[in-house]
Short mmCIF file of C-alpha atoms and ligand atoms in Angstrom, two decimals:
data_model
loop_
_atom_site.label_atom_id
_atom_site.label_comp_id
_atom_site.label_asym_id
_atom_site.label_seq_id
_atom_site.Cartn_x
_atom_site.Cartn_y
_atom_site.Cartn_z
CA UNK G 3 273.37 -35.49 154.27
CA UNK G 4 272.00 -31.97 154.36
CA UNK G 5 270.77 -30.43 151.14
CA UNK G 6 273.57 -29.28 148.89
CA UNK G 7 273.95 -25.55 148.25
CA UNK G 8 274.52 -25.03 144.52
CA UNK G 9 275.53 -22.04 142.42
CA UNK G 10 275.23 -21.52 138.67
CA UNK G 11 277.42 -19.00 136.92
CA UNK G 12 276.01 -18.04 133.51
CA UNK G 13 272.43 -19.04 134.27
CA UNK G 14 270.91 -16.98 131.46
CA UNK G 15 272.86 -18.85 128.79
CA UNK G 16 271.42 -21.90 127.03
CA UNK G 17 273.16 -24.55 129.13
CA UNK G 18 273.07 -22.57 132.40
CA UNK G 19 269.35 -22.05 131.98
CA UNK G 20 268.83 -25.75 131.34
CA UNK G 21 270.76 -26.58 134.53
CA UNK G 22 268.60 -24.07 136.38
CA UNK G 23 265.42 -25.78 135.18
CA UNK G 24 266.68 -29.25 136.15
CA UNK G 25 267.95 -28.19 139.57
CA UNK G 26 264.81 -26.28 140.46
CA UNK G 27 263.15 -29.73 140.71
CA UNK G 28 266.12 -31.68 142.07
CA UNK G 29 265.23 -33.16 145.48
CA UNK G 30 268.72 -32.92 147.03
CA UNK G 31 269.85 -29.39 146.21
CA UNK G 32 269.02 -25.79 146.93
CA UNK G 33 269.93 -23.19 144.37
CA UNK G 34 271.56 -20.62 146.59
CA UNK G 35 273.65 -18.61 144.16
CA UNK G 36 273.02 -17.42 140.62
CA UNK G 37 274.93 -14.88 138.66
CA UNK G 38 275.44 -13.59 135.17
CA UNK G 39 276.51 -10.36 133.59
CA UNK G 40 273.05 -9.28 132.54
CA UNK G 41 270.69 -7.23 134.66
CA UNK G 42 267.43 -8.99 133.92
CA UNK G 43 264.35 -9.96 135.83
CA UNK G 44 264.62 -12.56 138.57
CA UNK G 45 263.40 -16.01 137.41
CA UNK G 46 261.00 -16.53 140.34
CA UNK G 47 259.10 -19.31 138.58
CA UNK G 48 262.02 -21.69 139.03
CA UNK G 49 262.05 -21.64 142.81
CA UNK G 50 258.85 -23.28 143.84
CA UNK G 51 260.82 -26.38 144.88
CA UNK G 52 263.57 -24.66 146.85
CA UNK G 53 261.17 -22.85 149.12
CA UNK G 54 263.63 -22.19 151.90
CA UNK G 55 266.27 -20.35 149.95
CA UNK G 56 266.33 -17.35 147.69
CA UNK G 57 269.33 -17.33 145.41
CA UNK G 58 271.74 -14.45 145.50
CA UNK G 59 272.13 -12.46 142.32
CA UNK G 60 274.69 -9.72 142.33
CA UNK G 61 276.95 -7.95 139.85
CA UNK G 62 280.24 -9.37 138.62
CA UNK G 63 281.15 -12.93 139.59
CA UNK G 64 283.52 -12.90 142.55
CA UNK G 65 284.55 -16.44 143.59
CA UNK G 66 285.55 -15.31 147.10
CA UNK G 67 282.17 -13.77 147.80
CA UNK G 68 280.29 -16.57 146.02
CA UNK G 69 281.98 -19.20 148.15
CA UNK G 70 279.96 -18.05 151.19
CA UNK G 71 276.73 -19.02 149.47
CA UNK G 72 277.28 -22.38 147.73
CA UNK G 73 279.43 -25.51 147.90
CA UNK G 74 279.19 -26.71 144.30
CA UNK G 75 279.37 -24.41 141.30
CA UNK G 76 278.29 -25.11 137.73
CA UNK G 77 280.23 -22.84 135.38
CA UNK G 78 278.14 -22.50 132.23
CA UNK G 79 280.52 -20.01 130.67
CA UNK G 80 282.36 -19.61 127.38
CA UNK G 81 285.82 -21.15 127.19
CA UNK G 82 288.59 -18.80 128.41
CA UNK G 83 286.16 -17.38 131.01
CA UNK G 84 285.85 -20.48 133.21
CA UNK G 85 289.61 -20.75 133.61
CA UNK G 86 289.65 -17.37 135.37
CA UNK G 87 287.51 -18.68 138.23
CA UNK G 88 288.10 -22.40 138.77
CA UNK G 89 291.36 -22.03 140.73
CA UNK G 90 289.89 -19.58 143.24
CA UNK G 91 286.84 -21.77 143.86
CA UNK G 92 288.92 -24.89 144.43
CA UNK G 93 291.28 -23.02 146.76
CA UNK G 94 288.44 -22.31 149.18
CA UNK G 95 287.27 -25.92 149.15
CA UNK G 96 284.45 -25.68 146.62
CA UNK G 97 283.66 -28.31 143.97
CA UNK G 98 283.23 -27.29 140.34
CA UNK G 99 281.58 -28.69 137.21
CA UNK G 100 282.81 -26.69 134.24
CA UNK G 101 280.82 -26.93 131.02
CA UNK G 102 283.44 -25.22 128.89
CA UNK G 103 286.42 -26.84 127.21
CA UNK G 104 288.92 -25.13 129.52
CA UNK G 105 289.74 -28.23 131.59
CA UNK G 106 289.02 -31.05 129.15
CA UNK G 107 292.58 -31.53 127.90
CA UNK G 108 295.34 -32.66 130.28
CA UNK G 109 297.81 -31.64 127.56
CA UNK G 110 297.74 -27.83 127.46
CA UNK G 111 299.28 -27.68 123.98
CA UNK G 112 296.20 -29.36 122.45
CA UNK G 113 293.90 -26.85 124.13
CA UNK G 114 296.02 -23.88 123.10
CA UNK G 115 296.27 -25.07 119.50
CA UNK G 116 292.54 -25.73 119.00
CA UNK G 117 291.15 -22.86 121.06
CA UNK G 118 293.75 -20.38 119.83
CA UNK G 119 294.47 -18.94 123.25
CA UNK G 120 296.94 -19.25 126.15
CA UNK G 121 295.64 -21.24 129.10
CA UNK G 122 295.73 -19.08 132.23
CA UNK G 123 295.58 -21.92 134.75
CA UNK G 124 297.30 -24.98 133.24
CA UNK G 125 298.43 -26.37 136.61
CA UNK G 126 294.88 -27.65 137.25
CA UNK G 127 294.53 -29.51 133.95
CA UNK G 128 295.88 -32.80 135.28
CA UNK G 129 293.59 -32.65 138.28
CA UNK G 130 290.38 -32.30 136.24
CA UNK G 131 288.34 -35.41 135.43
CA UNK G 132 286.64 -35.72 132.05
CA UNK G 133 282.98 -35.96 132.97
CA UNK G 134 281.71 -38.71 130.72
CA UNK G 135 279.90 -40.66 133.42
CA UNK G 136 279.78 -43.95 131.48
CA UNK G 137 283.60 -44.15 131.39
CA UNK G 138 284.96 -42.14 134.30
CA UNK G 139 282.36 -42.68 137.03
CA UNK G 140 284.92 -43.81 139.64
CA UNK G 141 287.16 -40.77 139.07
CA UNK G 142 284.21 -38.35 138.97
CA UNK G 143 283.10 -39.55 142.40
CA UNK G 144 286.40 -38.43 143.95
CA UNK G 145 287.23 -35.24 142.11
CA UNK G 146 286.56 -31.60 142.94
CA UNK G 147 286.80 -30.54 139.29
CA UNK G 148 284.76 -32.10 136.50
CA UNK G 149 285.37 -31.03 132.91
CA UNK G 150 281.98 -31.71 131.41
CA UNK G 151 282.33 -33.15 127.88
CA UNK G 152 281.31 -31.48 124.63
CA UNK G 153 278.06 -32.53 122.96
CA UNK G 154 279.53 -34.07 119.79
CA UNK G 155 282.16 -35.97 121.82
CA UNK G 156 279.48 -37.43 124.11
CA UNK G 157 277.44 -38.81 121.20
CA UNK G 158 280.47 -40.05 119.26
CA UNK G 159 282.32 -41.66 122.18
CA UNK G 160 279.21 -43.42 123.50
CA UNK G 161 278.51 -44.58 119.95
CA UNK G 162 281.92 -46.24 119.54
CA UNK G 163 282.77 -47.31 123.10
CA UNK G 164 281.61 -50.98 123.04
CA UNK G 165 283.56 -51.76 119.85
CA UNK G 166 286.63 -49.94 121.13
CA UNK G 167 286.60 -51.64 124.52
CA UNK G 168 286.35 -55.06 122.88
CA UNK G 169 289.28 -54.25 120.59
CA UNK G 170 287.11 -54.80 117.51
CA UNK G 171 287.86 -51.52 115.78
CA UNK G 172 290.59 -50.88 113.29
CA UNK G 173 292.01 -47.42 113.69
CA UNK G 174 289.68 -45.59 111.26
CA UNK G 175 286.47 -43.84 112.32
CA UNK G 176 284.43 -41.44 110.17
CA UNK G 177 281.83 -39.30 111.89
CA UNK G 178 279.11 -37.38 110.09
CA UNK G 179 277.52 -35.19 112.77
CA UNK G 180 274.57 -32.79 112.88
CA UNK G 181 273.47 -30.34 115.53
CA UNK G 182 270.69 -27.83 116.12
CA UNK G 183 271.41 -24.11 116.39
CA UNK G 184 271.52 -23.92 120.20
CA UNK G 185 274.84 -25.79 120.06
CA UNK G 186 276.60 -22.50 119.45
CA UNK G 187 275.15 -20.72 122.49
CA UNK G 188 272.99 -17.60 122.56
CA UNK G 189 275.41 -15.03 121.19
CA UNK G 190 274.30 -13.37 117.99
CA UNK G 191 276.35 -13.89 114.83
CA UNK G 192 275.38 -13.54 111.14
CA UNK G 193 275.55 -17.33 110.74
CA UNK G 194 273.13 -17.88 113.63
CA UNK G 195 270.40 -15.55 112.31
CA UNK G 196 267.04 -17.18 111.50
CA UNK G 197 267.40 -16.53 107.77
CA UNK G 198 270.82 -18.15 107.71
CA UNK G 199 269.77 -21.26 109.63
CA UNK G 200 266.19 -21.87 108.54
CA UNK G 201 265.61 -24.14 105.51
CA UNK G 202 269.31 -24.74 105.25
CA UNK G 203 271.78 -27.56 105.91
CA UNK G 204 275.30 -26.29 106.37
CA UNK G 205 278.56 -28.16 106.94
CA UNK G 206 280.96 -26.14 109.07
CA UNK G 207 284.52 -26.49 110.40
CA UNK G 208 284.90 -29.49 108.08
CA UNK G 209 287.71 -31.64 109.44
CA UNK G 210 288.84 -28.80 111.73
CA UNK G 211 286.23 -28.65 114.50
CA UNK G 212 287.58 -28.22 118.04
CA UNK G 213 285.64 -31.28 119.21
CA UNK G 214 287.70 -33.57 116.96
CA UNK G 215 290.80 -33.57 119.22
CA UNK G 216 288.56 -34.12 122.25
CA UNK G 217 286.93 -37.18 120.65
CA UNK G 218 290.29 -38.47 119.49
CA UNK G 219 291.85 -38.00 122.93
CA UNK G 220 289.20 -40.09 124.72
CA UNK G 221 288.90 -42.75 122.01
CA UNK G 222 292.69 -43.20 122.04
CA UNK G 223 292.74 -43.38 125.82
CA UNK G 224 290.09 -46.12 125.78
CA UNK G 225 291.58 -48.00 122.80
CA UNK G 226 295.20 -47.64 123.89
CA UNK G 227 296.20 -46.90 120.30
CA UNK G 228 296.11 -44.08 117.75
CA UNK G 229 292.76 -43.43 116.07
CA UNK G 230 292.40 -41.91 112.63
CA UNK G 231 289.32 -39.73 113.04
CA UNK G 232 287.47 -37.84 110.32
CA UNK G 233 284.86 -35.55 111.84
CA UNK G 234 282.43 -33.43 109.81
CA UNK G 235 279.77 -31.42 111.65
CA UNK G 236 276.67 -29.83 110.10
CA UNK G 237 274.23 -27.23 111.33
CA UNK G 238 270.61 -28.28 110.90
CA UNK G 239 267.59 -25.95 111.16
CA UNK G 240 266.40 -27.14 114.57
CA UNK G 241 266.58 -25.50 117.97
CA UNK G 242 268.29 -28.43 119.63
CA UNK G 243 269.14 -32.07 119.08
CA UNK G 244 272.26 -33.78 117.81
CA UNK G 245 272.78 -36.90 115.70
CA UNK G 246 275.99 -38.59 114.67
CA UNK G 247 276.38 -41.27 112.01
CA UNK G 248 279.58 -43.17 112.68
CA UNK G 249 281.28 -45.39 110.10
CA UNK G 250 283.84 -47.59 111.83
CA UNK G 251 286.23 -50.09 110.25
CA UNK G 252 286.20 -53.46 112.00
CA UNK G 253 289.01 -55.94 112.47
CA UNK G 254 286.82 -58.68 111.00
CA UNK G 255 283.50 -59.17 109.26
CA UNK G 256 280.63 -59.06 111.74
CA UNK G 257 276.89 -59.70 111.55
CA UNK G 258 274.50 -57.00 112.70
CA UNK G 259 273.23 -59.35 115.41
CA UNK G 260 276.76 -59.72 116.86
CA UNK G 261 277.23 -55.96 117.08
CA UNK G 262 273.74 -55.49 118.41
CA UNK G 263 274.30 -58.08 121.18
CA UNK G 264 277.61 -56.48 122.07
CA UNK G 265 276.02 -53.03 122.44
CA UNK G 266 272.97 -54.33 124.33
CA UNK G 267 275.14 -56.19 126.84
CA UNK G 268 277.68 -53.41 127.17
CA UNK G 269 275.07 -50.79 128.03
CA UNK G 270 272.65 -53.02 129.90
CA UNK G 271 273.45 -51.36 133.24
CA UNK G 272 273.69 -47.81 131.99
CA UNK G 273 270.68 -45.76 133.03
CA UNK G 274 271.01 -43.20 130.24
CA UNK G 275 272.24 -45.11 127.19
CA UNK G 276 269.59 -47.01 125.27
CA UNK G 277 270.43 -49.40 122.45
CA UNK G 278 267.49 -49.72 120.09
CA UNK G 279 266.13 -53.00 118.77
CA UNK G 280 267.88 -54.51 115.77
CA UNK G 281 266.86 -52.66 112.62
CA UNK G 282 265.78 -49.53 114.54
CA UNK G 283 267.63 -46.24 114.48
CA UNK G 284 267.22 -43.22 116.72
CA UNK G 285 265.99 -39.78 115.77
CA UNK G 286 266.54 -36.50 117.55
CA UNK G 287 262.89 -36.19 118.65
CA UNK G 288 263.27 -39.36 120.75
CA UNK G 289 265.68 -37.70 123.16
CA UNK G 290 264.55 -34.07 123.33
CA UNK G 291 264.52 -32.77 126.89
CA UNK G 292 266.03 -36.00 128.25
CA UNK G 293 269.39 -37.21 129.51
CA UNK G 294 269.32 -40.19 127.14
CA UNK G 295 271.72 -41.10 124.41
CA UNK G 296 269.96 -43.51 122.03
CA UNK G 297 271.95 -45.71 119.72
CA UNK G 298 271.16 -47.90 116.69
CA UNK G 299 273.71 -50.23 115.07
CA UNK G 300 274.15 -52.24 111.90
CA UNK G 301 276.98 -54.05 110.12
CA UNK G 302 278.12 -53.98 106.53
CA UNK G 303 280.77 -56.73 106.29
CA UNK G 304 283.80 -55.23 108.02
CA UNK G 305 282.20 -51.84 108.66
CA UNK G 306 279.93 -50.93 111.54
CA UNK G 307 277.43 -48.12 111.10
CA UNK G 308 276.34 -46.60 114.37
CA UNK G 309 273.79 -43.84 114.78
CA UNK G 310 273.79 -42.05 118.07
CA UNK G 311 271.57 -39.18 119.15
CA UNK G 312 271.13 -36.91 122.17
CA UNK G 313 269.84 -33.50 123.16
CA UNK G 314 272.88 -31.20 122.95
CA UNK G 315 271.68 -29.07 125.86
CA UNK G 316 270.83 -32.11 128.02
CA UNK G 317 273.04 -35.25 127.78
CA UNK G 318 275.33 -33.07 125.65
CA UNK G 319 275.70 -30.49 128.43
CA UNK G 320 273.34 -29.65 131.33
CA UNK G 321 271.74 -32.95 132.36
CA UNK G 322 275.08 -34.73 131.94
CA UNK G 323 276.50 -32.11 134.34
CA UNK G 324 273.73 -32.93 136.83
CA UNK G 325 274.41 -36.66 136.35
CA UNK G 326 278.02 -35.87 137.26
CA UNK G 327 276.91 -33.93 140.34
CA UNK G 328 274.84 -36.94 141.45
CA UNK G 329 277.91 -39.15 141.10
CA UNK G 330 280.17 -36.68 142.95
CA UNK G 331 277.83 -36.60 145.93
CA UNK G 332 277.08 -40.32 146.01
CA UNK G 333 273.41 -40.02 145.03
CA UNK G 334 271.45 -42.28 142.69
CA UNK G 335 272.75 -41.24 139.27
CA UNK G 336 269.30 -40.49 137.92
CA UNK G 337 268.21 -38.26 140.82
CA UNK G 338 266.33 -35.26 139.49
CA UNK G 339 266.76 -36.44 135.92
N1 NAP V 22 275.19 -25.02 123.75
C1 NAP V 22 275.53 -26.31 123.79
O1 NAP V 22 274.89 -27.17 123.17
C2 NAP V 22 276.72 -26.74 124.60
C3 NAP V 22 276.96 -28.11 124.74
C4 NAP V 22 278.05 -28.54 125.51
C5 NAP V 22 278.89 -27.60 126.08
N2 NAP V 22 278.65 -26.27 125.90
C6 NAP V 22 279.57 -25.32 126.55
O2 NAP V 22 278.91 -24.74 127.66
C7 NAP V 22 279.36 -23.39 127.86
C8 NAP V 22 278.15 -22.47 127.85
O3 NAP V 22 277.51 -22.60 126.59
P1 NAP V 22 276.11 -21.95 126.27
O4 NAP V 22 275.66 -22.56 125.00
O5 NAP V 22 275.23 -21.99 127.46
O6 NAP V 22 276.56 -20.43 126.01
P2 NAP V 22 275.68 -19.10 126.05
O7 NAP V 22 274.26 -19.42 125.74
O8 NAP V 22 276.38 -18.14 125.17
O9 NAP V 22 275.77 -18.62 127.56
C9 NAP V 22 276.99 -18.21 128.15
C10 NAP V 22 276.71 -17.57 129.49
O10 NAP V 22 277.96 -17.12 130.01
C11 NAP V 22 277.81 -15.79 130.50
N3 NAP V 22 279.10 -15.07 130.37
C12 NAP V 22 279.78 -14.83 129.25
N4 NAP V 22 280.93 -14.18 129.53
C13 NAP V 22 280.95 -13.99 130.87
C14 NAP V 22 281.84 -13.39 131.78
N5 NAP V 22 282.98 -12.83 131.36
N6 NAP V 22 281.52 -13.41 133.10
C15 NAP V 22 280.38 -13.96 133.54
N7 NAP V 22 279.46 -14.54 132.72
C16 NAP V 22 279.76 -14.56 131.41
C17 NAP V 22 276.75 -15.20 129.61
O11 NAP V 22 276.21 -14.11 130.34
P3 NAP V 22 275.17 -13.07 129.71
O12 NAP V 22 273.86 -13.77 129.79
O13 NAP V 22 275.27 -11.92 130.59
O14 NAP V 22 275.65 -12.84 128.31
C18 NAP V 22 275.80 -16.35 129.42
O15 NAP V 22 274.86 -16.41 130.47
C19 NAP V 22 280.32 -23.10 126.70
O16 NAP V 22 281.63 -23.23 127.13
C20 NAP V 22 279.97 -24.16 125.67
O17 NAP V 22 281.04 -24.51 124.83
C21 NAP V 22 277.58 -25.83 125.20
#
């Protein structure tokens, strides 16, 4: 196959910029189209790999015009913005990986309730595939529209998946989650100022974070039953990195070695999920700048404690999006990662 022509919309944002960095060294793609709203300097340093092409940067994003320049588009845009463009790109035969939440929920009422807005393009919701590679690989391969998962959902779902799949979980899961400041994107708010974040540990959106319904939706789909999820996120004074501590009620008492063996076997063929040795637990530094999710497990009678960590801008967003692109185009999943 010829090299794939790729566009990034929102390339000066945190996730868009991370995609840009990854793709500038990806052996199968040429970055042929970049656009954002800002008039800034051209990031020449990223194009040493794609020698043949110079990306187009113009004013406002126009899907019709953009479609002449690229065949796959990463939309690294805030929610409510992506939904304005996806339909037009699909109509002209383009494939899309959307990093926002706009296409993650097949049920529009859940999206509208949690994101407090009307969906402008609900007819495409059922067509989108939730881009968690470890679960939906077969569907991702065939789709033209991937809804890339949120960062907390990726860590939490991967952390609970083996127990869920084996039917070992009761319906209660408690998740204590922590993320670095880049999780909120680059926009300036009083709560994202250095003095507000530095030397501080802050719970936020306690039991009402918009990622809770996303986690619940996928866990319930996998488990085939209702899940009672308690989800409490915290902001930690780091640039990036995300760690979830999951307390899950088990159907029976289990030894740590049983849970460990289950996780090791379950993920043995996954290139980007690493289960640590018994008695070891992951830390955010282990995964910085990588597409890995690292997991440590232990048992306390009929409770499992699972600690799962990833880089929110990588496996939590940009590199997971590239993993999805690799799957969509039939390449080795780890290409360029
Ligand atoms: N940050 C994370 O850890 C993370 C993880 C998973 C998923 N996500 C999701 O990924 C998406 C992007 O997040 P982010 O953290 O990269 O956000 P960000 O840093 O705020 O960047 C957003 C980008 O979108 C552009 N943009 C905003 N409104 C636009 C419009 N109307 N038309 C064209 N471009 C527009 C911005 O352009 P300007 O540069 O001109 O402002 C900016 O480049 C969000 O939906 C977010 O929820 C983020």
